[in-house]
């Protein structure tokens, strides 16, 4: 069965620390990949996406992610986090033979302490 | 409006009652999606509408769930004979069409079944 795995459910780190959130998927064909973020009390917002081309994609607020096809991974990174990055982060995958369905990971709750 | 809107924002109902949840997509978006976000299940795809095509209902969890989209715009998700396990946040998203396009999410409707 197709699935998306996020390795960490909760991450706590201090401001200025580096962040890396893991995401692995199990789809056999071509995929689109996304990271969404949900800040406290707000709705899901797109951080970044990969459709094709350069596997290193840059998103908003200094986030980036790297698609490694051989590892079926799409890890999210930020070199130096801020308190305002406290949020829940969701990896999502969509296969190109099923445009309508985003398959989400379980989410990672990130808490950044001042 | 500028984004996807959903109503009501919160709904409390008694077990066995029917509920209707409404979604207004971004103007001009032809594709509309419903997801459910619940504790223990994460974000799950429910149903997908694209233009005048037959909807993809493959994510609906039971025949108590149904959705329609009138005039290619507003959508209503109906849950009949609600159960306590239906308690969740119901999210709506829209995109400009099908294919490799980003889905934009609304704020959700928080449903509590007592």
Short mmCIF file of C-alpha atoms in Angstrom, two decimals:
data_model
loop_
_atom_site.label_atom_id
_atom_site.label_comp_id
_atom_site.label_asym_id
_atom_site.label_seq_id
_atom_site.Cartn_x
_atom_site.Cartn_y
_atom_site.Cartn_z
CA UNK A 1 0.00 0.00 0.00
CA UNK A 2 1.10 3.55 -0.67
CA UNK A 3 2.28 5.38 2.43
CA UNK A 4 4.12 8.43 3.72
CA UNK A 5 6.27 8.22 6.83
CA UNK A 6 7.51 11.08 8.95
CA UNK A 7 10.16 9.85 11.32
CA UNK A 8 9.69 12.26 14.21
CA UNK A 9 6.39 13.00 15.87
CA UNK A 10 7.73 15.68 18.21
CA UNK A 11 10.85 17.81 17.98
CA UNK A 12 11.95 20.37 20.53
CA UNK A 13 14.87 22.64 19.79
CA UNK A 14 16.27 26.03 20.68
CA UNK A 15 16.28 29.13 18.52
CA UNK A 16 19.16 29.22 16.03
CA UNK A 17 19.43 25.43 15.99
CA UNK A 18 19.22 23.61 12.69
CA UNK A 19 16.16 21.59 11.82
CA UNK A 20 15.79 18.52 9.66
CA UNK A 21 12.55 16.59 9.35
CA UNK A 22 12.54 13.27 7.60
CA UNK A 23 9.94 12.10 5.11
CA UNK A 24 9.88 8.83 3.20
CA UNK A 25 7.22 7.56 0.84
CA UNK A 26 6.37 4.34 -0.88
CA UNK A 27 5.03 5.00 -4.37
CA UNK A 28 6.22 3.14 -7.42
CA UNK A 29 5.74 5.79 -10.06
CA UNK A 30 6.26 9.50 -10.59
CA UNK A 31 5.28 11.67 -7.66
CA UNK A 32 4.78 15.26 -6.64
CA UNK A 33 6.04 16.09 -3.15
CA UNK A 34 4.95 18.77 -0.71
CA UNK A 35 5.63 20.12 2.74
CA UNK A 36 2.75 21.91 4.43
CA UNK A 37 2.88 23.76 7.73
CA UNK A 38 0.12 24.44 10.25
CA UNK A 39 0.89 27.23 12.71
CA UNK A 40 -1.06 27.28 15.98
CA UNK A 41 -4.63 28.31 15.27
CA UNK A 42 -4.06 28.65 11.54
CA UNK A 43 -4.86 26.53 8.53
CA UNK A 44 -2.53 24.43 6.43
CA UNK A 45 -0.15 26.45 4.29
CA UNK A 46 2.22 25.31 1.58
CA UNK A 47 5.90 25.58 2.52
CA UNK A 48 7.39 24.16 -0.64
CA UNK A 49 6.81 21.63 -3.39
CA UNK A 50 8.69 19.47 -5.84
CA UNK A 51 7.25 18.54 -9.22
CA UNK A 52 10.31 18.07 -11.42
CA UNK A 53 13.76 19.48 -12.17
CA UNK A 54 16.28 20.50 -9.52
CA UNK A 55 15.79 18.10 -6.60
CA UNK A 56 16.77 20.82 -4.12
CA UNK A 57 13.80 23.10 -3.70
CA UNK A 58 13.57 26.28 -1.69
CA UNK A 59 10.39 27.42 -0.03
CA UNK A 60 9.16 30.24 2.11
CA UNK A 61 10.70 31.36 5.39
CA UNK A 62 14.13 29.90 4.66
CA UNK A 63 13.01 26.29 4.36
CA UNK A 64 14.38 23.92 1.76
CA UNK A 65 13.90 20.26 0.92
CA UNK A 66 15.83 17.72 -1.09
CA UNK A 67 14.23 15.00 -3.17
CA UNK A 68 16.37 11.87 -3.27
CA UNK A 69 14.64 9.51 -5.64
CA UNK A 70 16.82 6.51 -4.83
CA UNK A 71 15.91 6.82 -1.16
CA UNK A 72 12.25 7.76 -1.72
CA UNK A 73 12.89 10.69 0.60
CA UNK A 74 11.99 14.36 0.74
CA UNK A 75 13.55 15.77 3.89
CA UNK A 76 12.85 19.30 5.07
CA UNK A 77 15.63 21.52 6.42
CA UNK A 78 16.17 24.94 7.90
CA UNK A 79 19.65 26.04 8.99
CA UNK A 80 18.55 28.29 11.84
CA UNK A 81 15.06 28.13 13.34
CA UNK A 82 13.13 30.90 15.02
CA UNK A 83 10.51 30.79 17.73
CA UNK A 84 7.92 31.59 15.04
CA UNK A 85 8.70 28.25 13.35
CA UNK A 86 6.79 26.48 16.12
CA UNK A 87 4.15 24.56 14.19
CA UNK A 88 3.11 21.17 12.89
CA UNK A 89 4.76 20.10 9.66
CA UNK A 90 3.23 17.66 7.20
CA UNK A 91 4.86 15.89 4.32
CA UNK A 92 2.50 15.00 1.48
CA UNK A 93 2.84 12.96 -1.68
CA UNK A 94 0.70 12.75 -4.77
CA UNK A 95 1.18 10.20 -7.50
CA UNK A 96 0.82 11.53 -11.02
CA UNK A 97 -1.80 8.92 -11.85
CA UNK A 98 -4.03 10.23 -9.08
CA UNK A 99 -3.97 14.00 -9.18
CA UNK A 100 -6.71 14.50 -6.67
CA UNK A 101 -5.32 12.62 -3.72
CA UNK A 102 -2.71 14.00 -1.42
CA UNK A 103 -1.38 11.32 0.90
CA UNK A 104 -0.16 12.93 4.11
CA UNK A 105 2.32 11.83 6.70
CA UNK A 106 1.30 11.81 10.36
CA UNK A 107 2.89 15.19 10.95
CA UNK A 108 5.74 16.42 13.13
CA UNK A 109 5.08 18.85 15.95
CA UNK A 110 8.03 21.24 16.19
CA UNK A 111 8.49 23.42 19.26
CA UNK A 112 11.18 26.08 19.20
CA UNK A 113 12.14 27.46 22.58
CA UNK A 114 13.45 31.01 22.96
CA UNK B 1 -12.80 35.92 -1.28
CA UNK B 2 -9.06 35.55 -1.29
CA UNK B 3 -8.94 32.04 0.10
CA UNK B 4 -10.96 28.91 0.67
CA UNK B 5 -13.70 29.48 3.21
CA UNK B 6 -15.58 26.91 5.25
CA UNK B 7 -18.63 27.05 7.45
CA UNK B 8 -19.42 26.56 10.19
CA UNK B 9 -16.05 26.86 11.88
CA UNK B 10 -17.27 24.68 14.73
CA UNK B 11 -20.16 22.25 14.96
CA UNK B 12 -21.36 20.26 17.95
CA UNK B 13 -24.00 17.65 17.32
CA UNK B 14 -25.55 14.67 18.98
CA UNK B 15 -24.89 11.12 17.89
CA UNK B 16 -27.36 10.06 15.23
CA UNK B 17 -28.01 13.53 13.82
CA UNK B 18 -27.12 14.60 10.28
CA UNK B 19 -24.69 17.46 9.63
CA UNK B 20 -23.81 19.53 6.58
CA UNK B 21 -20.46 21.21 6.14
CA UNK B 22 -19.92 23.87 3.50
CA UNK B 23 -16.90 24.84 1.43
CA UNK B 24 -16.44 27.86 -0.83
CA UNK B 25 -13.37 27.38 -3.01
CA UNK B 26 -11.13 30.10 -4.34
CA UNK B 27 -12.89 31.86 -7.21
CA UNK B 28 -12.03 30.25 -10.53
CA UNK B 29 -10.69 27.03 -9.03
CA UNK B 30 -12.23 24.06 -10.77
CA UNK B 31 -10.91 21.33 -8.49
CA UNK B 32 -12.18 20.85 -4.93
CA UNK B 33 -11.08 18.36 -2.29
CA UNK B 34 -12.26 17.25 1.13
CA UNK B 35 -9.96 15.84 3.79
CA UNK B 36 -10.42 14.83 7.40
CA UNK B 37 -7.93 15.49 10.18
CA UNK B 38 -8.45 13.43 13.30
CA UNK B 39 -6.40 12.27 16.26
CA UNK B 40 -4.81 8.96 15.54
CA UNK B 41 -5.64 9.03 11.83
CA UNK B 42 -3.85 12.14 10.67
CA UNK B 43 -4.99 13.78 7.44
CA UNK B 44 -7.11 11.54 5.23
CA UNK B 45 -8.39 12.15 1.72
CA UNK B 46 -12.18 11.90 1.43
CA UNK B 47 -13.39 13.04 -1.99
CA UNK B 48 -12.26 15.03 -5.03
CA UNK B 49 -14.26 17.02 -7.61
CA UNK B 50 -12.81 18.20 -10.91
CA UNK B 51 -15.03 20.29 -13.16
CA UNK B 52 -17.93 18.27 -14.52
CA UNK B 53 -16.21 14.92 -14.15
CA UNK B 54 -17.56 12.27 -11.81
CA UNK B 55 -16.07 12.80 -8.36
CA UNK B 56 -13.46 10.48 -6.92
CA UNK B 57 -15.22 9.17 -3.81
CA UNK B 58 -12.67 6.52 -2.96
CA UNK B 59 -11.75 8.07 0.39
CA UNK B 60 -15.23 8.29 1.90
CA UNK B 61 -15.18 6.03 4.98
CA UNK B 62 -18.78 4.83 4.79
CA UNK B 63 -22.05 5.35 2.95
CA UNK B 64 -23.09 7.80 5.68
CA UNK B 65 -20.74 10.29 4.03
CA UNK B 66 -21.66 12.07 0.81
CA UNK B 67 -20.71 15.28 -0.92
CA UNK B 68 -21.97 17.36 -3.77
CA UNK B 69 -20.78 20.34 -5.65
CA UNK B 70 -23.35 22.65 -7.12
CA UNK B 71 -22.63 24.77 -10.16
CA UNK B 72 -18.98 23.81 -10.11
CA UNK B 73 -18.34 26.01 -7.09
CA UNK B 74 -19.67 25.54 -3.56
CA UNK B 75 -19.50 22.06 -2.07
CA UNK B 76 -21.40 20.47 0.79
CA UNK B 77 -20.18 17.47 2.74
CA UNK B 78 -23.02 15.63 4.47
CA UNK B 79 -22.61 13.13 7.26
CA UNK B 80 -25.74 11.17 8.10
CA UNK B 81 -26.42 9.51 11.44
CA UNK B 82 -23.22 10.89 12.93
CA UNK B 83 -21.09 8.71 15.19
CA UNK B 84 -18.57 9.75 17.81
CA UNK B 85 -15.73 8.54 15.60
CA UNK B 86 -16.77 11.16 13.04
CA UNK B 87 -15.42 13.85 15.37
CA UNK B 88 -12.58 15.53 13.49
CA UNK B 89 -11.59 18.65 11.61
CA UNK B 90 -12.94 18.55 8.07
CA UNK B 91 -10.72 20.41 5.64
CA UNK B 92 -11.56 21.63 2.18
CA UNK B 93 -9.00 22.56 -0.46
CA UNK B 94 -9.16 23.83 -4.02
CA UNK B 95 -6.81 24.14 -6.97
CA UNK B 96 -7.04 25.84 -10.38
CA UNK B 97 -7.51 22.51 -12.16
CA UNK B 98 -6.25 19.00 -12.24
CA UNK B 99 -2.66 18.00 -12.78
CA UNK B 100 0.47 19.23 -11.02
CA UNK B 101 -1.15 22.10 -9.21
CA UNK B 102 -1.01 23.11 -5.58
CA UNK B 103 -3.99 22.56 -3.32
CA UNK B 104 -4.92 25.51 -1.13
CA UNK B 105 -6.59 24.68 2.15
CA UNK B 106 -9.37 26.34 4.10
CA UNK B 107 -9.49 26.77 7.88
CA UNK B 108 -11.57 23.67 8.42
CA UNK B 109 -14.75 22.81 10.30
CA UNK B 110 -14.23 21.27 13.73
CA UNK B 111 -16.96 18.68 14.28
CA UNK B 112 -17.68 17.23 17.69
CA UNK B 113 -20.19 14.43 17.99
CA UNK B 114 -21.45 13.89 21.54
#
